[in-house]
Short mmCIF file of C-alpha atoms in Angstrom, two decimals:
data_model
loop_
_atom_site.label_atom_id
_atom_site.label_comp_id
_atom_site.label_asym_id
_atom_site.label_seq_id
_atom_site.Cartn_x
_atom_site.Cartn_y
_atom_site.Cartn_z
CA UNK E 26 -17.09 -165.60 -9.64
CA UNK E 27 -16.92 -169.07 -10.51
CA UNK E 28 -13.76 -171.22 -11.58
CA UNK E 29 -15.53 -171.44 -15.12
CA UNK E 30 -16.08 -167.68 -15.65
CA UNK E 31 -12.29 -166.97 -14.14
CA UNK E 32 -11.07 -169.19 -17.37
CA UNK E 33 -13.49 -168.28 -19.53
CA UNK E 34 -12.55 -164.37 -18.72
CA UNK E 35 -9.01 -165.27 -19.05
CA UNK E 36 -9.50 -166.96 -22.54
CA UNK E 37 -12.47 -164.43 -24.24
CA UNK E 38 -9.90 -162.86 -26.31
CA UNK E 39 -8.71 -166.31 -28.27
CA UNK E 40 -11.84 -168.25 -30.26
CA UNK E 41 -12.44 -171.33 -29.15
CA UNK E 42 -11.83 -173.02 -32.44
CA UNK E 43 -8.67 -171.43 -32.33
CA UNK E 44 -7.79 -173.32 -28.64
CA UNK E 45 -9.44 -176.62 -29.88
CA UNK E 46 -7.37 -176.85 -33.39
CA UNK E 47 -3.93 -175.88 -31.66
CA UNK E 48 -4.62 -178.32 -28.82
CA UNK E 49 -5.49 -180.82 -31.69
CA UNK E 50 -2.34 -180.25 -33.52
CA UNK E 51 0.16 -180.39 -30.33
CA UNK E 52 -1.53 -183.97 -29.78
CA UNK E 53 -0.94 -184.93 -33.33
CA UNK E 54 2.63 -183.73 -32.94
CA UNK E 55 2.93 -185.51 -29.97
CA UNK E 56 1.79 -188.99 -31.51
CA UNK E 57 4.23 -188.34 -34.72
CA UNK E 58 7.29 -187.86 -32.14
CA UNK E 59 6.80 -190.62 -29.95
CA UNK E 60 6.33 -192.71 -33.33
CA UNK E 61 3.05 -193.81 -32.77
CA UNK E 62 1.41 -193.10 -36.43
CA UNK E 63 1.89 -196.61 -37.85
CA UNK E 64 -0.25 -198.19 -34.78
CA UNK E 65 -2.64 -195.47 -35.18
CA UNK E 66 -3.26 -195.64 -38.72
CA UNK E 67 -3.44 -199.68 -38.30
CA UNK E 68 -6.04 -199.56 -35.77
CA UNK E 69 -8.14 -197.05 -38.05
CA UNK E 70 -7.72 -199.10 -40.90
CA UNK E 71 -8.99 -202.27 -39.07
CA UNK E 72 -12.18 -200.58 -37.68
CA UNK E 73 -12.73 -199.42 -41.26
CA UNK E 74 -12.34 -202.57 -42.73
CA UNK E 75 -14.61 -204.37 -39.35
CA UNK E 76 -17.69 -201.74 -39.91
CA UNK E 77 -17.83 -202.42 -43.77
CA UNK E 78 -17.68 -206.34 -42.84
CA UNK E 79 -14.02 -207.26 -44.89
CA UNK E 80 -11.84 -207.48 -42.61
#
């Protein structure tokens, strides 16, 4: 067997949306801890306001 069908047979039982939302959330978690929201949301903000030609 391959390294890709050893972890894919280890991980059949859980759906993969089910892996990719958790993973999604711990990183979330992870950016709200290390207090890095306010930069995030800035930067999102700016690209909005750059693509729509305000800002």
């Amino acid at each position: 067997m391959t390294f890709w069908n050893k972890i894919s047979n280890a991980f059949h039982r859980i759906p993969l949306w089910l892996a990719g939302v958790t993973v999604g959330v711990l990183l979330l978690a992870i950016g709200i801890w290390g207090e890095q929201l306010e930069d995030i949301y800035r930067k999102a903000v700016m690209i909005c306001l750059e693509c729509i030609g305000i800002g």
